[in-house]
Coordinates of C-alpha atoms in Angstrom, one line a residue:
X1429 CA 6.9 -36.2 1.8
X1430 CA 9.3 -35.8 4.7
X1431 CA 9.5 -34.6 8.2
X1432 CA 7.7 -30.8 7.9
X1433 CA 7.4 -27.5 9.6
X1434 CA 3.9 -28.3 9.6
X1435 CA 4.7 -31.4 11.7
X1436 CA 7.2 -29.1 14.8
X1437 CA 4.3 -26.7 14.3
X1438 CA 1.7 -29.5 15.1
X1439 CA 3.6 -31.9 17.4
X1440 CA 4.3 -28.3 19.9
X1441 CA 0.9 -27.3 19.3
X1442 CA -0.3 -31.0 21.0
X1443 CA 2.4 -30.4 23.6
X1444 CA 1.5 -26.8 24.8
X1445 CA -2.1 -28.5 24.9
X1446 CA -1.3 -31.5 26.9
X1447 CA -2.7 -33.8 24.3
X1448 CA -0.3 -36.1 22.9
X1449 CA -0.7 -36.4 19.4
X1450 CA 2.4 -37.6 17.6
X1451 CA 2.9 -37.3 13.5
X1452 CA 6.9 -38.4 13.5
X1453 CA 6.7 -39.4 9.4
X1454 CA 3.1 -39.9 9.0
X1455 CA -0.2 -39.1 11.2
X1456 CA -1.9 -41.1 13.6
X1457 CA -5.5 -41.3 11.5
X1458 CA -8.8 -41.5 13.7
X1459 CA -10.4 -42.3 10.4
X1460 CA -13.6 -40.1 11.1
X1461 CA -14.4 -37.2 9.2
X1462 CA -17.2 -34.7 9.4
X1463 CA -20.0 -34.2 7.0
X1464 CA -20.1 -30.4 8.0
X1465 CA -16.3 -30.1 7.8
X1466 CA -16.1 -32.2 4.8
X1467 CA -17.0 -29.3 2.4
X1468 CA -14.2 -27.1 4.1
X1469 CA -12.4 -25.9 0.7
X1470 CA -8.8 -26.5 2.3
X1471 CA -7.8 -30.0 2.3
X1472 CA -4.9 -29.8 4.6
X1473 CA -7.6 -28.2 7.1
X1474 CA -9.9 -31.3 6.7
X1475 CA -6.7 -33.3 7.7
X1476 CA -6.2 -31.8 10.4
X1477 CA -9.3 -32.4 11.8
X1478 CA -9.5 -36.2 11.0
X1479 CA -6.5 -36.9 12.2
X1480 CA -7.2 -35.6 15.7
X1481 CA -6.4 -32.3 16.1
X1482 CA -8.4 -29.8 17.8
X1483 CA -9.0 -25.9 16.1
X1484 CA -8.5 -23.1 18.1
X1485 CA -12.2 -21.3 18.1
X1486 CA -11.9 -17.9 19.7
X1487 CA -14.4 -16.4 21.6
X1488 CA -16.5 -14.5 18.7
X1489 CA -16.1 -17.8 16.6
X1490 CA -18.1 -19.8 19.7
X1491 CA -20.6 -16.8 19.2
X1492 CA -21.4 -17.2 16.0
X1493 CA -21.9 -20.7 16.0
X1494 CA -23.9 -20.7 19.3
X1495 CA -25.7 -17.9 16.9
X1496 CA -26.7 -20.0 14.0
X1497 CA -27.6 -22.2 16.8
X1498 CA -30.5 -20.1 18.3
X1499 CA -31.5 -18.9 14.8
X1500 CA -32.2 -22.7 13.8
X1501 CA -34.9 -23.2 16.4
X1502 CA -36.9 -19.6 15.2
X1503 CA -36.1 -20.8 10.9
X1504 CA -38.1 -23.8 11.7
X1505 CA -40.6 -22.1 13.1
X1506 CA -40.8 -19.8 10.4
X1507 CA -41.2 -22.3 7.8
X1508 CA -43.9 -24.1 9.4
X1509 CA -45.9 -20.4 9.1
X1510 CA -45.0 -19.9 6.0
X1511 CA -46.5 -23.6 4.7
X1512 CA -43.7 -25.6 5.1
X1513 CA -43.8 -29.1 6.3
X1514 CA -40.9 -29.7 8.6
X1515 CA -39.5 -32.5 10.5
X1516 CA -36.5 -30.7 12.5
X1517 CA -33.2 -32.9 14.0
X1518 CA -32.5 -30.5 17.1
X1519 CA -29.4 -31.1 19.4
X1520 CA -26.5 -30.1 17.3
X1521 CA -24.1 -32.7 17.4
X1522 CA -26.4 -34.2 20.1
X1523 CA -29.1 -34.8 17.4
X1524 CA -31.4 -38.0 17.4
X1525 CA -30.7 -38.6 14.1
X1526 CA -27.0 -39.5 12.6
X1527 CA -25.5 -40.2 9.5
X1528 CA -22.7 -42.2 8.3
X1529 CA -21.3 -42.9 5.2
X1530 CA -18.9 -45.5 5.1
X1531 CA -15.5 -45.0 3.0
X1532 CA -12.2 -46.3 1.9
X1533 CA -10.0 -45.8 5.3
X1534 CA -13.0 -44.3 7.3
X1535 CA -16.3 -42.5 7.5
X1536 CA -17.9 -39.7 7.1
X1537 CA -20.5 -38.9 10.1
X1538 CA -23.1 -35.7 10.7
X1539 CA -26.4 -34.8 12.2
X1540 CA -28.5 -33.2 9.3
X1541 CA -31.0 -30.1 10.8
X1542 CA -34.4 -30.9 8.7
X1543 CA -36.4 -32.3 6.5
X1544 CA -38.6 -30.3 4.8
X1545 CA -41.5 -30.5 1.9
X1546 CA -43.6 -28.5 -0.4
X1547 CA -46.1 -31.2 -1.1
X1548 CA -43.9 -33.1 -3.3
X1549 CA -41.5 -34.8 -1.3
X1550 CA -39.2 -34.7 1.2
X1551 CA -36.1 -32.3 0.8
X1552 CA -33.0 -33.0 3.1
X1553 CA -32.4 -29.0 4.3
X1554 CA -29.5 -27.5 6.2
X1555 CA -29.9 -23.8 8.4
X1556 CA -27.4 -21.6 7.3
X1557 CA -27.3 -18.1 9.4
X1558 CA -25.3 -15.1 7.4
X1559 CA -24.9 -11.6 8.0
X1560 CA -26.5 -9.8 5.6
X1561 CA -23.6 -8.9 3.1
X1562 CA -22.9 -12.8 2.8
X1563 CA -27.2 -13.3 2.7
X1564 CA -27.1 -10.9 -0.5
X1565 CA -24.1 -12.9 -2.4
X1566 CA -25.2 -16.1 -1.4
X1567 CA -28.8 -14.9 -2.7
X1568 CA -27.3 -13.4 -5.9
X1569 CA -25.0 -15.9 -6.6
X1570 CA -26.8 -19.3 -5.6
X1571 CA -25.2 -22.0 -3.3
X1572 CA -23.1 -24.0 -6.3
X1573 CA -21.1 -20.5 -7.1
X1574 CA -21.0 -19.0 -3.3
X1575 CA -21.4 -21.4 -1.0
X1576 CA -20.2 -24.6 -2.2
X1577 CA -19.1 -26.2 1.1
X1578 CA -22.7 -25.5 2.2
X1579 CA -23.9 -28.1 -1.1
X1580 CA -21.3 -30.6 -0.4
X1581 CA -22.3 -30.9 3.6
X1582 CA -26.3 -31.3 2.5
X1583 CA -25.6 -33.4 -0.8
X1584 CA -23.5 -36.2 1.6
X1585 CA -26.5 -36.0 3.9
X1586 CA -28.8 -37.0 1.1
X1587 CA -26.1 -39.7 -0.1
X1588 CA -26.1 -41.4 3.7
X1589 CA -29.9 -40.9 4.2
X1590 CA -30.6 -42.5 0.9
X1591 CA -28.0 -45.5 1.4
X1592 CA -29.1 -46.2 4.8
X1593 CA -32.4 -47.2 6.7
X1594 CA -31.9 -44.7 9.1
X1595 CA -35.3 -43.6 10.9
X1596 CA -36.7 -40.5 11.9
X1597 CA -38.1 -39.6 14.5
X1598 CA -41.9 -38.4 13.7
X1599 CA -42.0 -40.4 10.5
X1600 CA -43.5 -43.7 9.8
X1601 CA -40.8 -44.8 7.4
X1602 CA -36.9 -43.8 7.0
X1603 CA -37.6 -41.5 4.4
X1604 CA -35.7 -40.9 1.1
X1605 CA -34.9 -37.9 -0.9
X1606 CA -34.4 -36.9 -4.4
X1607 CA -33.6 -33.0 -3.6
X1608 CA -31.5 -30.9 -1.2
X1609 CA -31.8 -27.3 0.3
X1610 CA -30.2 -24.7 1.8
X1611 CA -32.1 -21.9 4.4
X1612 CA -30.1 -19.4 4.6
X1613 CA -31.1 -16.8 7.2
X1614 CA -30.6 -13.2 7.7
X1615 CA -29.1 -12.8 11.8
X1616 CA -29.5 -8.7 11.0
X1617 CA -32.8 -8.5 9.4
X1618 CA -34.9 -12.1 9.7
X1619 CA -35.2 -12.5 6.3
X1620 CA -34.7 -15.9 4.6
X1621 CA -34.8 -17.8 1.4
X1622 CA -35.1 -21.4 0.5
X1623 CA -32.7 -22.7 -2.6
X1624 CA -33.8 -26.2 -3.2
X1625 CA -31.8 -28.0 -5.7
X1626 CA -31.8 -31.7 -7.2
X1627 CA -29.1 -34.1 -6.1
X1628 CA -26.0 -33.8 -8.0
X1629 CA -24.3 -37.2 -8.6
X1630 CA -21.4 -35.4 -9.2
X1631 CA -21.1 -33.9 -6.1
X1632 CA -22.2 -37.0 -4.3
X1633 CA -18.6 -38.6 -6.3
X1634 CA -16.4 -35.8 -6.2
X1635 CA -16.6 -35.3 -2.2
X1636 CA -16.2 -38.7 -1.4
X1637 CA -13.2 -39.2 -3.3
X1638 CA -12.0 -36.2 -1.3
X1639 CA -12.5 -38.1 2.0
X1640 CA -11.2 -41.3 0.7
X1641 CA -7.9 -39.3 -1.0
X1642 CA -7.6 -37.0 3.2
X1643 CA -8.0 -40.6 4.8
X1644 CA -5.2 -42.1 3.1
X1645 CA -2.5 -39.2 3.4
X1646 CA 0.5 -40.1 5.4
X1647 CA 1.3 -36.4 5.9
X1648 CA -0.7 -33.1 5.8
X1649 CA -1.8 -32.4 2.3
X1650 CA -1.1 -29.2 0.6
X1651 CA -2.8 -25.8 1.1
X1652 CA -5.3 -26.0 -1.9
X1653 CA -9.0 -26.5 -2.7
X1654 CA -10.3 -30.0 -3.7
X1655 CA -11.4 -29.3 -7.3
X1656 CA -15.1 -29.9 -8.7
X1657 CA -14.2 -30.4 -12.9
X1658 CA -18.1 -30.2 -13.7
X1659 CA -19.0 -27.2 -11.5
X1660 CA -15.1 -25.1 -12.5
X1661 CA -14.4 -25.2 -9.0
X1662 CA -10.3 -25.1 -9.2
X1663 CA -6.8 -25.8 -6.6
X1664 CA -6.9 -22.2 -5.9
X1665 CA -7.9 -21.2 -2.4
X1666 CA -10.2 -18.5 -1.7
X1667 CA -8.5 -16.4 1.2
X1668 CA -10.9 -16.7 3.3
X1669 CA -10.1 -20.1 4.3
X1670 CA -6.8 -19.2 6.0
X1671 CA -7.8 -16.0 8.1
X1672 CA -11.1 -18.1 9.6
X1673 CA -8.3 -20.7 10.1
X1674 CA -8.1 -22.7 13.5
X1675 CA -5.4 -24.6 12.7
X1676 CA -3.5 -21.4 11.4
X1677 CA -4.3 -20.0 15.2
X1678 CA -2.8 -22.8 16.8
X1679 CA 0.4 -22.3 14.9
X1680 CA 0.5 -25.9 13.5
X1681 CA 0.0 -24.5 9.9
X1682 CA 2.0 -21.4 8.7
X1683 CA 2.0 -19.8 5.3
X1684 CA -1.7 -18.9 5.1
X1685 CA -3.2 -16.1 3.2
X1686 CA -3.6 -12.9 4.5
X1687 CA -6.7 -10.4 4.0
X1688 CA -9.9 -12.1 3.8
X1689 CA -13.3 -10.7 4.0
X1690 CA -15.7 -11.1 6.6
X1691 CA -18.7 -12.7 5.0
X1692 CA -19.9 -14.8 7.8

């Protein structure tokens, strides 16, 4: 692949920025990617961010996710009164307990938000706040067919936690997990639901072979969707992906979709 638009687009983004950040026929890879961005469906977007360059997040972006932050804390709670056993990660990015998962050209690193169980064994659990049109198709539809990105973040969490000795905090023994879940949460009404699934090898395979293929691009990828065979998950996009875009905002990426719905 040659010298891009993409490329101006990102070198004058860096500049404007003050950060310098050069991609002159290949980028510069900081070789970390992750494990909540990892699921991003857009692999030229996952490039982006490993090689270094920072999103654009507007203001009502920032709100959300300082949202789903606040709704974490109360989900916890609310397990724990609804019979739950929880052991919570708190801190964001600042959580005691990280993960890595080392891979060809890099890593892949997070900060999982629980562990819970129903009496038979520990379940490695992600928060997820929605608004309640993406709460009912996420209900409806199940995480493999409407949230995907959510199953590929908690499913390398499981990988790393399983692989690793990692301890945590208010547990006698790094624990180890055979199942994954995601909480999604209501922000409009308080509702939630729990969808706890088994580990999918598949999964576990498919999205590290993503990392390993965005680690070891010279040169942004195309626009399209890392494809899951097993679960029918094609190239195609959904449009989405561009309009919540950061890297479209900051002008390094150009050609994105247009029209997406606000599910989040």
């Amino acid at each position: 692949m040659g010298r891009t638009k993409d490329h101006d687009n990102m070198n004058s983004a860096r500049r404007e920025k003050g950060v310098g950040f050069c991609v002159a026929g290949g980028g510069v890879n900081v070789g970390l990617i992750r494990i909540s961005k990892i699921g991003y469906p857009c692999i030229r977007n996952v490039w982006y961010s490993a090689n270094g360059l920072e999103e654009v997040i507007d203001k009502r972006a920032q709100r959300i996710f300082a949202m789903g932050h606040a709704v974490e804390r109360l989900a916890v709670e609310w397990l724990a009164e609804d019979g739950w056993g929880v052991v919570w990660n708190p801190g964001s990015q600042d959580a005691d307990v990280e993960l890595r998962i080392p891979v060809r050209g890099g890593e892949l690193v997070g900060h999982p938000d629980c562990l819970i169980t129903d009496g038979r064994g520990w379940i490695l659990a992600d928060i997820k706040s929605m608004n309640s049109r993406a709460y009912k198709h996420w209900t409806q539809q199940g995480t493999v067919q409407n949230k995907l990105s959510y199953l590929c973040q908690v499913t390398m969490y499981a990988h790393a936690l399983n692989t690793s000795d990692v301890e945590w905090r208010g547990l006698d023994s790094p624990p180890k997990v055979e199942r994954v879940a995601i909480i999604g949460v209501n922000k409009d009404t308080s509702e939630y639901a729990v969808e706890v699934l088994e580990i999918d090898d598949a999964v576990t395979r498919t999205t590290i072979a993503k990392a390993e293929y965005i680690l070891g691009a010279p040169n942004p990828p195309a626009k399209e969707a890392w494809e899951y065979p097993h679960l029918g998950v094609t190239s195609q996009l959904p449009g989405w992906c561009c309009s919540y875009c950061g890297y479209k905002k900051a002008g390094v990426c150009d050609g994105a979709k247009e029209g997406a719905d606000d599910d989040e």
